[in-house]
Coordinates of C-alpha atoms in Angstrom, one line a residue:
Chain A
M28 CA -0.4 0.1 0.1
S29 CA 1.5 3.4 -0.8
I30 CA 1.4 6.2 1.4
N31 CA 0.0 9.0 -1.6
R32 CA -3.6 7.1 -1.9
T33 CA -3.6 8.8 1.4
Q34 CA -2.4 11.9 0.5
V35 CA -4.1 12.6 -2.8
D36 CA -7.4 13.7 -3.3
V37 CA -7.9 12.1 -6.4
E38 CA -11.9 12.5 -7.3
S39 CA -11.3 16.6 -5.8
L40 CA -8.4 16.6 -9.3
V41 CA -10.8 16.3 -12.2
D42 CA -14.1 17.5 -12.3
V43 CA -15.6 15.2 -15.4
R44 CA -19.2 17.0 -15.9
N45 CA -18.0 20.4 -16.1
G46 CA -14.3 20.4 -18.3
I47 CA -12.6 21.5 -15.2
Q48 CA -9.3 19.9 -13.8
A49 CA -6.9 21.2 -10.3
K50 CA -3.6 23.2 -11.8
K51 CA -1.8 21.3 -9.5
I52 CA -1.5 18.0 -11.7
F53 CA 0.9 20.2 -13.1
W54 CA 3.4 20.9 -9.9
D55 CA 2.2 18.9 -7.0
Q56 CA 5.0 15.9 -6.1
E57 CA 2.5 13.7 -4.5
I58 CA 0.2 14.1 -7.3
Y59 CA 3.5 13.2 -9.4
D60 CA 4.5 10.2 -7.1
L61 CA 1.1 8.7 -7.4
E62 CA 0.6 8.9 -11.2
I63 CA 4.1 6.7 -11.6
E64 CA 2.4 4.3 -9.5
Q65 CA -0.6 4.0 -10.6
I66 CA -0.6 5.3 -14.8
F67 CA 3.0 4.8 -15.6
G68 CA 2.8 1.8 -13.8
K69 CA -0.5 0.3 -15.2
C70 CA -0.1 1.6 -19.2
W71 CA 1.4 0.9 -21.6
Q72 CA 3.9 3.0 -23.1
F73 CA 5.7 3.3 -26.2
L74 CA 9.1 1.5 -26.5
T75 CA 10.5 1.2 -29.9
H76 CA 8.9 0.1 -33.6
D77 CA 9.8 -2.8 -35.6
S78 CA 12.0 -0.4 -38.1
L79 CA 14.6 0.4 -35.6
I80 CA 15.0 -3.1 -34.6
P81 CA 14.8 -5.3 -38.1
N82 CA 17.1 -8.0 -37.2
P83 CA 18.0 -10.7 -34.0
G84 CA 20.3 -8.8 -31.9
D85 CA 19.2 -5.7 -32.4
F86 CA 18.3 -3.5 -29.9
T87 CA 16.9 0.3 -28.6
T88 CA 17.6 1.8 -25.1
G89 CA 14.4 4.4 -23.6
F90 CA 12.3 5.1 -21.2
M91 CA 9.2 4.1 -19.3
A92 CA 8.1 7.2 -17.3
E93 CA 11.7 7.0 -15.4
D94 CA 12.9 3.7 -15.4
E95 CA 15.4 3.3 -18.2
V96 CA 14.5 -0.1 -20.3
F97 CA 16.1 -1.7 -23.5
V98 CA 13.9 -3.8 -26.0
M99 CA 15.5 -6.3 -28.5
R100 CA 14.4 -8.1 -31.1
Q101 CA 15.5 -12.3 -30.7
D102 CA 16.6 -14.9 -32.9
D103 CA 13.1 -16.2 -32.9
G104 CA 12.1 -13.1 -34.7
S105 CA 10.2 -11.8 -31.1
V106 CA 10.6 -8.8 -29.5
K107 CA 11.8 -8.2 -25.4
A108 CA 12.3 -5.5 -23.2
F109 CA 13.7 -5.6 -19.8
L110 CA 14.8 -3.5 -17.2
N111 CA 18.2 -1.7 -18.0
V112 CA 20.3 -2.6 -15.0
C113 CA 22.2 -4.5 -13.6
S114 CA 20.8 -7.5 -11.3
H115 CA 23.7 -7.6 -9.3
R116 CA 24.3 -3.9 -7.9
G117 CA 22.2 -2.1 -10.3
A118 CA 24.5 0.3 -12.8
R119 CA 22.9 0.9 -15.9
L120 CA 23.7 -2.3 -18.5
V121 CA 23.8 -1.0 -21.9
A122 CA 25.0 2.7 -22.8
A123 CA 24.5 2.7 -26.1
E124 CA 20.9 3.6 -27.8
A125 CA 20.9 1.4 -30.4
G126 CA 22.7 -1.0 -31.8
N127 CA 23.4 -4.8 -32.4
A128 CA 24.8 -7.3 -30.0
R129 CA 24.9 -10.7 -28.5
A130 CA 24.9 -10.6 -25.1
F131 CA 25.7 -7.2 -22.7
S132 CA 28.4 -7.0 -19.7
C133 CA 28.2 -4.7 -16.9
P134 CA 30.9 -2.0 -17.0
Y135 CA 30.7 -2.5 -13.3
H136 CA 31.8 -6.5 -12.3
G137 CA 31.2 -7.5 -15.7
W138 CA 28.3 -10.2 -15.2
S139 CA 27.0 -11.0 -18.7
Y140 CA 23.5 -10.9 -19.6
S141 CA 22.3 -13.3 -22.7
M142 CA 20.1 -11.4 -25.5
D143 CA 16.8 -12.9 -23.6
G144 CA 17.8 -11.4 -20.3
A145 CA 19.2 -14.6 -18.4
L146 CA 22.6 -14.4 -16.5
K147 CA 25.1 -16.2 -17.9
V148 CA 28.7 -15.4 -16.9
V149 CA 29.7 -14.0 -13.6
P150 CA 33.7 -13.0 -13.6
M151 CA 35.6 -15.8 -11.2
E152 CA 32.4 -17.5 -10.0
K153 CA 33.7 -20.5 -9.2
E154 CA 36.5 -18.8 -7.2
L155 CA 34.6 -16.7 -6.1
Y156 CA 31.1 -17.7 -5.1
R157 CA 32.4 -21.6 -5.2
G158 CA 29.2 -22.9 -5.8
A159 CA 26.7 -20.7 -3.8
L160 CA 25.2 -18.1 -6.9
D161 CA 21.8 -19.4 -8.4
K162 CA 21.9 -17.4 -11.5
S163 CA 19.1 -18.4 -12.7
Q164 CA 17.4 -16.5 -10.4
F165 CA 19.1 -13.0 -11.2
G166 CA 18.0 -12.2 -14.8
L167 CA 17.2 -9.2 -15.9
R168 CA 13.8 -7.6 -14.7
E169 CA 11.6 -8.5 -17.9
I170 CA 9.2 -6.4 -19.0
R171 CA 5.8 -7.3 -21.2
V172 CA 5.7 -6.1 -24.7
E173 CA 2.9 -6.5 -26.9
S174 CA 3.0 -4.5 -30.4
Y175 CA 0.3 -2.9 -32.8
R176 CA 1.2 -2.1 -36.4
G177 CA 4.8 -2.6 -36.0
L178 CA 4.8 -0.2 -32.6
Y179 CA 6.5 -2.0 -29.4
Y180 CA 4.6 -1.0 -26.1
G181 CA 5.3 -1.8 -22.9
N182 CA 3.5 -3.0 -19.7
L183 CA 5.2 -3.2 -15.8
D184 CA 1.4 -4.1 -15.1
P185 CA 1.2 -8.0 -15.9
Q186 CA -2.8 -7.5 -15.5
A187 CA -3.1 -5.1 -17.6
P188 CA -6.1 -5.7 -20.9
S189 CA -4.2 -6.4 -23.8
L190 CA -2.4 -3.2 -25.9
S191 CA -5.4 -4.0 -28.5
D192 CA -8.4 -4.0 -26.0
Y193 CA -6.6 -0.9 -24.3
L194 CA -6.4 1.3 -27.7
G195 CA -10.1 0.5 -28.3
D196 CA -11.7 2.7 -30.1
V197 CA -8.5 4.8 -31.4
K198 CA -8.0 1.3 -33.2
F199 CA -10.6 1.8 -35.9
Y200 CA -8.9 5.5 -36.9
L201 CA -5.0 4.4 -36.2
D202 CA -5.2 1.7 -38.9
I203 CA -6.5 4.0 -41.3
W204 CA -2.9 5.4 -41.6
M205 CA -1.2 2.4 -39.9
E206 CA -3.0 -0.6 -41.5
V207 CA -5.4 0.0 -44.6
N208 CA -2.4 2.8 -46.1
G209 CA -0.1 -0.1 -46.7
G210 CA 1.6 0.6 -42.6
I211 CA 4.1 2.4 -41.5
E212 CA 8.0 3.0 -40.7
L213 CA 9.4 5.2 -38.1
V214 CA 12.5 7.0 -39.1
G215 CA 15.1 7.5 -36.5
P216 CA 17.6 8.1 -34.5
P217 CA 14.9 10.2 -32.6
S218 CA 16.0 13.4 -31.4
R219 CA 15.8 14.2 -28.3
S220 CA 15.5 17.6 -26.4
L221 CA 14.4 19.1 -22.4
L222 CA 11.5 21.3 -21.5
N223 CA 10.9 22.2 -18.3
C224 CA 7.0 21.0 -18.2
N225 CA 5.0 19.0 -16.8
W226 CA 4.4 15.3 -18.8
K227 CA 0.5 16.7 -19.2
T228 CA 1.2 19.8 -21.1
P229 CA 2.4 18.5 -24.5
A230 CA 0.5 15.3 -24.0
E231 CA -2.7 17.4 -23.2
N232 CA -1.8 19.5 -26.3
F233 CA -1.4 17.1 -28.9
V234 CA -4.8 14.9 -27.4
G235 CA -7.1 17.6 -28.9
D236 CA -5.9 21.3 -29.4
A237 CA -6.7 23.0 -32.4
Y238 CA -8.0 25.7 -30.7
H239 CA -4.1 27.4 -30.3
V240 CA -2.8 26.3 -34.0
G241 CA -4.4 29.6 -34.9
W242 CA -2.8 31.7 -32.4
T243 CA 0.2 30.1 -30.9
H244 CA 1.6 29.0 -34.6
V245 CA 0.5 32.5 -36.3
A246 CA 3.6 33.5 -37.6
S247 CA 4.5 30.2 -38.6
L248 CA 1.4 29.3 -40.4
M249 CA 2.2 32.9 -42.2
A250 CA 5.4 32.1 -43.0
L251 CA 5.1 28.9 -44.8
G252 CA 1.8 29.7 -46.2
G253 CA -0.3 25.8 -46.1
E254 CA -3.9 25.0 -46.1
L255 CA -4.2 26.2 -42.7
S256 CA -2.7 29.4 -43.1
S257 CA -6.1 30.9 -43.1
I258 CA -7.2 30.0 -40.0
G259 CA -3.7 32.2 -38.2
G260 CA -4.8 34.6 -36.5
M261 CA -8.0 33.5 -35.9
E262 CA -9.4 36.0 -38.6
A263 CA -11.4 32.6 -40.2
P264 CA -13.0 31.4 -37.6
P265 CA -13.5 27.3 -38.9
N266 CA -16.8 26.0 -38.7
E267 CA -18.3 22.6 -37.9
G268 CA -17.6 21.1 -41.3
L269 CA -13.5 21.7 -40.5
G270 CA -12.9 19.1 -38.5
M271 CA -13.8 16.9 -35.4
Q272 CA -12.4 15.8 -32.3
V273 CA -12.4 12.1 -30.9
T274 CA -12.3 10.2 -27.2
S275 CA -11.8 7.2 -26.4
R276 CA -12.3 5.2 -23.1
F277 CA -8.6 4.7 -21.8
G278 CA -8.1 8.5 -22.8
H279 CA -6.4 8.3 -26.2
G280 CA -8.0 10.9 -28.2
F281 CA -7.5 13.2 -31.4
G282 CA -8.7 15.7 -33.6
V283 CA -8.8 16.3 -36.9
L284 CA -8.4 18.8 -39.6
W285 CA -10.2 17.2 -42.7
D286 CA -7.8 17.2 -46.0
T287 CA -5.1 19.6 -44.4
A288 CA -2.8 16.4 -43.8
P289 CA 0.6 18.2 -45.6
A290 CA -0.4 21.3 -44.4
V291 CA 2.5 22.6 -42.1
H292 CA 4.7 21.0 -44.7
A293 CA 5.7 24.2 -46.9
I294 CA 4.1 24.0 -50.2
G295 CA 7.5 25.3 -52.1
S296 CA 9.3 22.5 -50.5
D297 CA 9.7 19.1 -51.4
A298 CA 7.9 17.0 -49.0
G299 CA 4.9 20.0 -49.8
K300 CA 5.6 19.1 -53.5
L301 CA 5.4 15.4 -53.1
Y302 CA 3.2 14.7 -50.7
R303 CA 0.3 16.5 -52.3
E304 CA 0.3 14.7 -54.8
W305 CA 1.1 11.0 -52.7
F306 CA -2.1 12.0 -52.0
A307 CA -4.3 13.3 -54.7
S308 CA -2.8 9.9 -56.3
R309 CA -3.4 7.3 -53.0
R310 CA -6.9 8.6 -50.8
P311 CA -9.0 7.8 -53.9
K312 CA -8.3 4.3 -53.2
M313 CA -8.6 5.2 -49.5
V314 CA -12.0 5.8 -50.3
E315 CA -13.0 3.3 -52.2
K316 CA -11.7 1.0 -50.0
L317 CA -13.5 2.3 -46.8
G318 CA -15.9 4.4 -48.0
A319 CA -16.1 8.7 -48.6
Q320 CA -16.7 9.7 -45.0
V321 CA -14.5 7.0 -43.5
G322 CA -11.6 7.5 -46.0
R323 CA -11.7 11.0 -45.8
I324 CA -9.6 10.2 -42.5
Y325 CA -6.4 9.6 -44.3
G326 CA -5.6 12.7 -46.0
S327 CA -6.9 14.9 -43.0
H328 CA -4.4 15.6 -40.4
L329 CA -4.9 14.1 -37.2
N330 CA -3.2 15.6 -33.6
G331 CA -3.5 13.1 -31.1
T332 CA -1.7 11.5 -28.2
I333 CA -2.0 7.6 -27.0
F334 CA -2.5 8.0 -22.9
P335 CA -0.7 8.3 -21.2
N336 CA 2.6 10.1 -22.9
N337 CA 2.6 9.4 -26.6
S338 CA 1.8 11.7 -29.4
Y339 CA 1.7 11.9 -32.9
L340 CA 0.6 14.2 -36.1
L341 CA -0.4 11.8 -38.7
G342 CA 0.0 14.8 -41.9
T343 CA 2.8 16.0 -40.2
N344 CA 3.8 13.2 -39.6
S345 CA 5.8 13.7 -35.8
F346 CA 6.0 10.3 -33.3
K347 CA 6.6 11.9 -29.3
L348 CA 7.3 10.6 -26.2
W349 CA 7.2 12.7 -23.2
V350 CA 8.9 11.0 -20.7
P351 CA 8.9 12.4 -17.2
R352 CA 12.0 13.4 -15.0
G353 CA 10.0 14.4 -11.8
P354 CA 6.5 16.7 -12.2
H355 CA 8.2 19.8 -13.8
Q356 CA 10.7 18.6 -16.4
I357 CA 10.2 15.8 -19.5
E358 CA 12.4 14.7 -22.3
V359 CA 10.9 15.0 -25.4
F360 CA 12.0 11.9 -28.2
T361 CA 10.6 12.9 -31.7
W362 CA 10.7 10.5 -34.8
T363 CA 9.2 10.8 -37.9
I364 CA 6.8 8.3 -39.4
V365 CA 6.5 7.8 -42.9
E366 CA 4.2 5.5 -45.3
K367 CA 6.4 2.0 -46.2
E368 CA 5.0 2.8 -49.2
M369 CA 6.2 5.7 -50.1
P370 CA 9.1 6.3 -52.7
S371 CA 12.2 6.8 -50.8
E372 CA 12.5 10.6 -52.1
L373 CA 9.1 11.6 -50.6
K374 CA 10.3 9.9 -47.1
N375 CA 13.6 11.6 -46.8
A376 CA 11.3 14.8 -47.6
I377 CA 9.1 14.1 -44.9
V378 CA 11.9 13.4 -42.4
T379 CA 13.1 16.9 -43.6
G380 CA 9.6 18.7 -43.5
M381 CA 8.9 17.1 -40.1
N382 CA 11.9 18.1 -38.2
S383 CA 12.1 21.8 -39.7
T384 CA 8.4 22.0 -38.1
F385 CA 8.5 20.0 -35.4
G386 CA 11.9 18.4 -34.4
T387 CA 13.8 20.4 -32.1
A388 CA 14.6 23.0 -34.5
G389 CA 11.0 23.0 -35.6
M390 CA 9.5 26.1 -35.6
L391 CA 6.1 25.2 -34.5
E392 CA 7.4 22.7 -32.2
S393 CA 9.5 25.9 -30.7
D394 CA 6.4 27.9 -30.9
D395 CA 4.9 25.5 -27.7
S396 CA 7.4 25.2 -25.7
D397 CA 6.8 28.3 -24.2
N398 CA 3.2 27.6 -23.5
M399 CA 4.3 24.7 -22.1
E400 CA 6.9 25.4 -19.6
S401 CA 4.7 28.6 -18.2
M402 CA 1.8 26.3 -17.6
T403 CA 3.8 24.5 -15.5
Q404 CA 6.3 26.5 -14.1
N405 CA 3.5 29.2 -12.8
N406 CA 2.3 26.9 -10.0
R407 CA 5.4 27.6 -8.1
G408 CA 3.0 29.9 -6.6
R409 CA 0.8 28.8 -4.3
A410 CA -2.5 31.1 -5.1
T411 CA -2.3 30.1 -8.9
R412 CA -1.5 26.2 -8.3
E413 CA -4.6 26.6 -6.3
G414 CA -6.9 27.6 -9.1
K415 CA -8.4 25.6 -11.7
L416 CA -8.0 24.6 -15.3
N417 CA -10.8 24.9 -17.7
S418 CA -11.3 22.3 -20.8
Q419 CA -15.5 23.4 -21.4
L420 CA -15.3 24.1 -24.6
G421 CA -17.6 22.1 -26.8
L422 CA -19.0 20.6 -23.2
G423 CA -22.7 19.4 -24.1
F424 CA -21.8 19.1 -27.9
D425 CA -20.1 15.8 -27.3
K426 CA -22.4 13.0 -29.1
L427 CA -21.8 9.6 -30.2
D428 CA -21.9 8.5 -34.1
S429 CA -22.9 5.3 -36.2
V430 CA -20.2 5.7 -38.1
F431 CA -17.6 7.1 -36.0
P432 CA -16.5 5.4 -33.0
G433 CA -15.6 7.1 -29.8
V434 CA -17.4 9.7 -28.3
I435 CA -17.1 12.6 -30.9
G436 CA -16.9 16.5 -30.9
Q437 CA -18.3 17.3 -33.8
S438 CA -16.0 20.5 -34.9
A439 CA -12.5 21.1 -35.3
I440 CA -11.9 23.3 -32.5
G441 CA -13.3 22.1 -28.8
E442 CA -11.8 20.4 -25.8
T443 CA -13.5 17.3 -26.3
S444 CA -10.6 15.1 -26.0
Y445 CA -8.9 17.2 -22.6
R446 CA -12.2 15.7 -21.1
G447 CA -11.6 12.4 -22.3
F448 CA -7.6 12.3 -21.3
Y449 CA -9.0 13.6 -18.3
R450 CA -11.5 11.5 -17.2
A451 CA -9.3 8.5 -17.7
Y452 CA -7.0 10.0 -15.8
K453 CA -9.0 10.0 -13.0
E454 CA -9.7 6.8 -13.4
I455 CA -6.7 5.2 -13.8
L456 CA -5.2 7.3 -11.3
G457 CA -8.1 6.4 -8.5
A458 CA -7.7 2.8 -8.9
D459 CA -5.7 0.5 -6.8
N460 CA -5.4 -2.1 -10.0
W461 CA -7.3 -2.8 -14.0
Q462 CA -9.6 -5.3 -12.2
T463 CA -11.5 -2.7 -10.4
I464 CA -11.4 0.1 -14.0
L465 CA -12.5 -3.2 -16.4
D466 CA -15.5 -4.5 -13.5
L467 CA -17.3 -0.8 -14.6
D468 CA -20.1 -0.6 -17.3
P469 CA -18.4 -0.2 -20.4
D470 CA -20.3 2.3 -21.5
A471 CA -20.7 4.6 -18.5
W472 CA -17.3 6.7 -20.0
K473 CA -19.5 8.0 -22.5
R474 CA -22.5 8.5 -20.4
E475 CA -19.9 10.6 -18.4
L476 CA -18.3 12.7 -21.0
T477 CA -21.9 13.4 -23.2
G478 CA -23.7 13.9 -20.4
Q479 CA -26.4 11.4 -21.1
Chain B
M7 CA 40.9 14.8 -55.1
N8 CA 40.0 18.8 -54.2
E9 CA 43.1 19.8 -52.5
L10 CA 42.3 22.0 -49.5
I11 CA 45.3 24.5 -48.8
P12 CA 45.8 26.7 -45.4
V13 CA 45.3 30.1 -45.9
R14 CA 47.2 32.8 -43.6
G15 CA 47.6 35.9 -43.9
A16 CA 45.3 38.8 -45.2
E17 CA 43.0 36.4 -46.7
C18 CA 42.7 34.5 -43.5
E19 CA 41.8 37.7 -41.7
E20 CA 39.1 38.6 -43.9
I21 CA 37.3 35.2 -43.8
V22 CA 37.4 35.6 -39.5
S23 CA 36.1 38.9 -39.7
N24 CA 33.0 37.9 -42.2
L25 CA 32.4 35.5 -39.7
Y26 CA 32.4 37.8 -36.9
R27 CA 29.9 40.1 -39.0
E28 CA 27.1 37.6 -39.9
A29 CA 27.5 36.6 -36.2
R30 CA 26.9 40.2 -35.3
L31 CA 24.2 40.4 -37.8
L32 CA 22.7 37.5 -36.5
D33 CA 22.6 38.7 -32.9
Q34 CA 21.3 42.0 -33.6
E35 CA 18.4 40.2 -35.8
E36 CA 19.4 42.0 -39.3
Y37 CA 18.3 39.1 -40.4
R38 CA 17.6 40.6 -44.6
E39 CA 21.0 41.6 -44.5
W40 CA 22.3 38.3 -43.3
L41 CA 20.5 36.6 -46.2
K42 CA 22.6 38.8 -48.5
M43 CA 25.7 36.7 -47.3
V44 CA 23.6 33.5 -48.3
H45 CA 24.0 31.9 -51.7
A46 CA 21.5 31.4 -53.2
D47 CA 22.3 27.3 -52.9
I48 CA 22.7 27.3 -49.5
Q49 CA 22.8 23.8 -47.9
Y50 CA 22.2 24.1 -43.9
Q51 CA 22.5 21.6 -42.0
A52 CA 22.5 20.9 -38.0
F53 CA 22.8 17.2 -37.1
F54 CA 22.6 15.3 -34.0
Q55 CA 24.6 11.9 -33.6
Q56 CA 23.1 8.8 -31.2
L57 CA 25.3 6.8 -29.1
R58 CA 26.5 3.6 -30.4
Y59 CA 29.4 1.6 -29.1
R60 CA 33.0 1.8 -30.8
K61 CA 32.8 -1.5 -32.2
D62 CA 29.3 -2.1 -33.4
K63 CA 29.6 -2.8 -36.9
R64 CA 26.5 -5.0 -37.6
Y65 CA 23.6 -2.3 -36.2
K66 CA 23.0 -0.4 -40.3
L67 CA 20.4 1.9 -39.0
P68 CA 22.3 5.9 -39.6
D69 CA 23.5 7.0 -36.5
K70 CA 22.6 11.0 -37.1
V71 CA 19.3 12.8 -37.1
Y72 CA 19.2 15.8 -38.9
T73 CA 17.4 18.5 -37.2
I74 CA 17.7 21.0 -39.8
D75 CA 18.6 20.1 -43.3
E76 CA 16.8 23.6 -45.3
R77 CA 17.8 25.0 -48.4
H78 CA 17.1 28.5 -49.2
D79 CA 13.9 28.7 -49.6
F80 CA 12.8 27.3 -45.8
L81 CA 16.1 30.0 -44.5
V82 CA 13.8 32.9 -45.8
A83 CA 10.2 31.1 -43.9
R84 CA 11.9 31.6 -40.4
I85 CA 12.6 34.6 -41.2
R86 CA 9.1 35.7 -42.4
Q87 CA 8.1 34.3 -39.2
F88 CA 9.8 37.3 -37.4
E89 CA 8.7 39.5 -39.7
T90 CA 5.1 38.7 -39.2
G91 CA 5.5 40.9 -35.6
M92 CA 3.3 38.0 -34.2
Q93 CA 6.0 35.4 -32.8
W94 CA 5.2 35.7 -29.6
S95 CA 8.2 33.8 -28.3
V96 CA 10.4 35.9 -29.2
D97 CA 8.3 39.0 -28.3
P98 CA 9.6 40.5 -26.1
A99 CA 13.1 39.8 -27.9
E100 CA 15.5 37.0 -26.9
R101 CA 19.1 37.9 -26.9
I102 CA 21.4 35.6 -28.2
R103 CA 25.3 36.4 -28.5
R104 CA 27.8 33.5 -30.5
F105 CA 30.8 33.6 -29.6
L106 CA 33.3 32.1 -32.7
S107 CA 37.0 30.0 -32.0
N108 CA 39.6 27.7 -33.1
V109 CA 38.5 29.2 -36.9
E110 CA 40.5 27.2 -39.5
V111 CA 40.9 28.4 -43.0
F112 CA 41.3 26.0 -46.1
K113 CA 41.0 27.0 -49.6
A114 CA 40.0 24.5 -52.3
A115 CA 42.3 24.1 -55.0
D116 CA 40.2 23.6 -57.8
T117 CA 37.2 25.8 -56.9
G118 CA 38.7 28.4 -54.8
N119 CA 35.7 28.0 -52.9
Y120 CA 37.3 28.4 -48.6
H121 CA 36.5 26.0 -46.4
V122 CA 35.8 26.5 -42.7
L123 CA 35.9 24.5 -39.5
L124 CA 35.2 26.7 -36.5
N125 CA 33.6 26.0 -32.7
V126 CA 30.4 28.0 -31.6
F127 CA 29.4 28.9 -28.3
V128 CA 25.9 30.3 -27.9
V129 CA 24.8 32.3 -24.9
R130 CA 20.8 32.7 -25.5
N131 CA 18.7 34.5 -23.4
R132 CA 15.0 34.4 -23.1
R133 CA 12.5 36.0 -20.9
V134 CA 13.7 36.8 -17.5
H135 CA 14.7 33.4 -16.1
D136 CA 15.8 31.4 -18.8
E137 CA 19.7 31.4 -20.3
T138 CA 21.1 28.2 -22.3
T139 CA 24.3 28.0 -23.9
Y140 CA 25.2 25.8 -27.0
S141 CA 28.4 24.4 -28.0
Y142 CA 28.9 23.2 -32.0
G143 CA 31.2 22.9 -34.8
R144 CA 30.7 23.9 -37.8
E145 CA 31.8 22.9 -40.9
E146 CA 31.2 25.6 -43.7
E147 CA 32.3 26.5 -47.4
W148 CA 31.8 30.0 -48.4
V149 CA 32.2 31.2 -51.7
R150 CA 33.2 34.4 -53.7
G151 CA 30.6 36.0 -56.0
E152 CA 29.8 39.8 -57.2
A153 CA 28.2 39.8 -54.1
G154 CA 31.1 39.4 -51.8
L155 CA 31.8 36.5 -49.9
Q156 CA 28.0 33.9 -49.4
L157 CA 27.4 31.3 -47.4
L158 CA 27.2 27.5 -50.0
K159 CA 27.1 25.3 -47.2
R160 CA 27.0 25.0 -43.4
V161 CA 27.1 21.9 -41.4
V162 CA 26.6 21.8 -37.5
S163 CA 27.7 19.1 -35.5
L164 CA 25.8 19.3 -32.5
D165 CA 27.8 18.3 -29.4
Q166 CA 25.0 17.4 -27.1
R167 CA 23.0 14.1 -27.7
F168 CA 20.2 15.4 -25.3
L169 CA 19.2 19.3 -25.9
H170 CA 19.1 21.1 -22.7
G171 CA 18.1 24.2 -24.4
K172 CA 14.6 23.7 -25.2
N173 CA 15.0 24.3 -29.1
L174 CA 17.3 24.9 -32.0
N175 CA 14.6 27.7 -33.2
F176 CA 17.4 30.1 -33.8
F177 CA 20.1 30.7 -37.2
L178 CA 23.3 28.6 -35.9

């Protein structure tokens, strides 16, 4: 039993019906500690993609919240993940970020592990331990791994639902961009950078904030001149037909801006030109397969988050992991998404264009960073952190739809997905285990969000 | 083979003072004046390098991530964002100072272009409390034409693997 649960009144942090959250969720150490235990201890977190570990022995290192992990392709093609920590005295085992290996030796005393995490070699074992060390008890801590469309996620909780069940309603949409289109690859290595913000500030922004686009990014959009330049400065408020928002049971959500997938790839750039040609040729095929209404998702821009901390922009093709480093800091990992069937010229152009807009030197990424940081750091002030956060935009207009799964906000701009994110946040943060969550009425979350 | 000949004396001094002038124009946000020093065929790149084991030859994927790989048109777009007057992130203005050192100048025997190696240290102040520093190397090529010396290619090697300075939304 954690001491946290006695210190944090989870119920008071999120008011689902009224679209309100407590500001201190971006600041308090006790809340952060509870998140690490209850959210990052229970939820699926992104690790790597097939394209980054194609061969047996290929590995990448990374994080599950503050735990260091590595992921390795096994000889039988399967993928295993482990804590990147020697089971002897706890030193970091793998120092490289990626590579190919048959075994790893700890740099401290030389304990060596095979690809499957078993402890194989202990230097001078016979002479020093004289048969008293049971090596079978000191393999690496293995982490549960499952994949979805080539994306590997890890989970520290053996009781968690499958990755597929966890993704739930958003699979319907992700499949359009990650399977029906021929599949995706992630292009690495990732950029890595630091932001002095709480992990939820970018996660909530990506999950469903089209509101800021025309304001925060006005200068960048005007300079780039794509399909979104018209909403720069909010001069032409988008109407209901411009997009929609979607949220789901476990907090994953996204926003859609219809027909604007390549919008931030400058029209005059290689990416801008080639990508617009690509959609013009590919979308009719998707519409043929999926029908006009659903097929339109492909070629539209999606900004989304897979709860808790994995975000993406489909169209811009940025793939992000917001790794928490305490309540007030994150490490940002950024990869580029490309479609498998794209010609290499287009793939290269998209990598370049993604970096220019949403990489560490990206114009639009940079626009956001001040907001992420001040939303966090302002809570240093006691009066500030006693305040409330408002996500009421579109409240009362969220609906169920006969074609599109999830709870739907029917305009481009709204905070439907914020509300869904924090509804799930509260539920998972406050639950001792997955069974408690899974025992709930599976449709109750919809009623909570739609107010029905 | 393109032979590179070390450049000394007044010719070297000219190149170095040209680098200082470029840094000053950028520090002072004289972007349009700076653009005159940039060749129309500019190749402007900056990369991070993933950490790999020295002996690992079996992992075949690239170890560099080009966080900037831009041409003239995108550099102009970057300038335009500042000219809109609506780039909130630099209003109030941020203050950047570029320190250049370890400059080595070579001249290509075939083209006559100058190849320059140097180290750069940047101190960036923004808002009230936000001071960040950057250390990186530059390899670049300058060409002499009717417009004077112009930057044809710049490759920035970023030393940090994990960028502490938030972003690189400034000219390196």
